[in-house]
Amino acid sequence: MNEFKKFISKCFLFNIVIRHILSINEFNLLGNSKKITIGWSRGTFLVTHISETETLSCYSVCMFFVECVYDMNKNIVEIRSFESGQRLNKYKSNL
């Protein structure tokens, strides 16, 4: 019975973590590896933008956007989050 209670407790905590709506401020406090994990696991891929110097992948996460910035060697060099504004303009034609 004790193991069963532990199992139910873990399931309950897992549900709380999964259902928690992440704010942009909470996201910005995370380290890059956690940001990447959340972007890929909880985000919805929207579009890729390719320029002469970098490639950007845009994801929708909860109520904000996450932009993964790749260098020419396909390494993530920056993770940006935003809710609206100028950063979203480059994606307008593809959304």
CSV table of C-alpha atoms in Angstrom, one decimal:
chain,number,residue,atom,x,y,z
A,1,MET,CA,0.0,0.0,0.0
A,2,ASN,CA,2.9,2.4,0.8
A,3,GLU,CA,4.3,1.9,-2.7
A,4,PHE,CA,0.9,2.6,-4.2
A,5,LYS,CA,0.6,5.9,-2.3
A,6,LYS,CA,4.1,6.9,-3.6
A,7,PHE,CA,3.1,6.1,-7.1
A,8,ILE,CA,-0.1,8.1,-6.9
A,9,SER,CA,1.8,11.0,-5.3
A,10,LYS,CA,4.3,11.0,-8.2
A,11,CYS,CA,1.5,10.9,-10.8
A,12,PHE,CA,-0.2,13.8,-9.0
A,13,LEU,CA,3.0,15.9,-9.0
A,14,PHE,CA,3.7,15.0,-12.6
A,15,ASN,CA,0.2,16.3,-13.6
A,16,ILE,CA,0.7,19.6,-11.8
A,17,VAL,CA,4.1,20.1,-13.5
A,18,ILE,CA,2.7,19.3,-16.9
A,19,ARG,CA,-0.5,21.4,-16.5
A,20,HIS,CA,1.3,24.4,-15.1
A,21,ILE,CA,1.2,27.3,-17.5
A,22,LEU,CA,4.6,28.7,-17.8
A,23,SER,CA,5.0,32.5,-17.9
A,24,ILE,CA,7.6,34.2,-20.0
A,25,ASN,CA,9.3,35.5,-16.8
A,26,GLU,CA,9.6,31.9,-15.4
A,27,PHE,CA,10.9,30.7,-18.8
A,28,ASN,CA,13.6,33.5,-18.8
A,29,LEU,CA,14.9,32.4,-15.4
A,30,LEU,CA,15.7,28.9,-16.7
A,31,GLY,CA,19.1,27.7,-18.0
A,32,ASN,CA,19.5,27.2,-21.8
A,33,SER,CA,19.2,23.4,-21.6
A,34,LYS,CA,15.8,23.6,-19.9
A,35,LYS,CA,14.7,26.3,-22.3
A,36,ILE,CA,15.5,24.1,-25.2
A,37,THR,CA,13.7,21.1,-23.6
A,38,ILE,CA,10.6,23.2,-23.0
A,39,GLY,CA,10.7,24.7,-26.5
A,40,TRP,CA,10.8,21.3,-28.1
A,41,SER,CA,8.6,19.3,-25.7
A,42,ARG,CA,5.9,21.9,-24.8
A,43,GLY,CA,6.2,24.2,-27.7
A,44,THR,CA,4.5,24.1,-31.1
A,45,PHE,CA,6.9,24.6,-34.0
A,46,LEU,CA,5.7,27.4,-36.2
A,47,VAL,CA,8.3,28.3,-38.8
A,48,THR,CA,12.0,28.6,-39.7
A,49,HIS,CA,13.6,31.8,-40.9
A,50,ILE,CA,17.0,31.6,-42.7
A,51,SER,CA,19.2,34.7,-43.1
A,52,GLU,CA,22.8,35.0,-44.4
A,53,THR,CA,24.2,34.7,-40.9
A,54,GLU,CA,21.9,32.5,-38.9
A,55,THR,CA,18.9,30.2,-38.9
A,56,LEU,CA,16.0,30.8,-36.5
A,57,SER,CA,13.3,28.4,-35.4
A,58,CYS,CA,10.2,29.9,-33.9
A,59,TYR,CA,8.0,28.0,-31.4
A,60,SER,CA,4.8,28.9,-29.6
A,61,VAL,CA,5.0,28.1,-25.9
A,62,CYS,CA,2.0,28.8,-23.6
A,63,MET,CA,1.3,32.5,-24.2
A,64,PHE,CA,4.7,33.6,-25.7
A,65,PHE,CA,7.1,32.7,-28.5
A,66,VAL,CA,10.6,31.1,-28.3
A,67,GLU,CA,13.2,31.6,-30.9
A,68,CYS,CA,16.1,29.2,-31.2
A,69,VAL,CA,19.0,30.8,-33.0
A,70,TYR,CA,21.4,28.5,-34.8
A,71,ASP,CA,24.8,29.3,-36.3
A,72,MET,CA,26.0,28.0,-39.7
A,73,ASN,CA,27.2,24.8,-38.0
A,74,LYS,CA,23.6,24.1,-36.7
A,75,ASN,CA,24.6,24.8,-33.1
A,76,ILE,CA,22.1,26.7,-30.9
A,77,VAL,CA,23.8,29.9,-29.9
A,78,GLU,CA,21.0,31.8,-28.4
A,79,ILE,CA,17.4,31.3,-27.1
A,80,ARG,CA,15.1,34.3,-27.2
A,81,SER,CA,11.6,34.7,-25.8
A,82,PHE,CA,9.1,37.4,-26.7
A,83,GLU,CA,5.4,38.0,-26.7
A,84,SER,CA,5.0,40.2,-29.7
A,85,GLY,CA,6.7,43.1,-31.5
A,86,GLN,CA,9.6,43.4,-34.0
A,87,ARG,CA,10.9,39.9,-33.5
A,88,LEU,CA,7.7,38.5,-34.8
A,89,ASN,CA,7.7,40.6,-38.0
A,90,LYS,CA,10.1,38.4,-39.9
A,91,TYR,CA,7.7,35.4,-39.6
A,92,LYS,CA,4.5,37.2,-40.7
A,93,SER,CA,4.7,36.1,-44.3
A,94,ASN,CA,5.0,32.5,-43.2
A,95,LEU,CA,2.3,32.3,-40.6
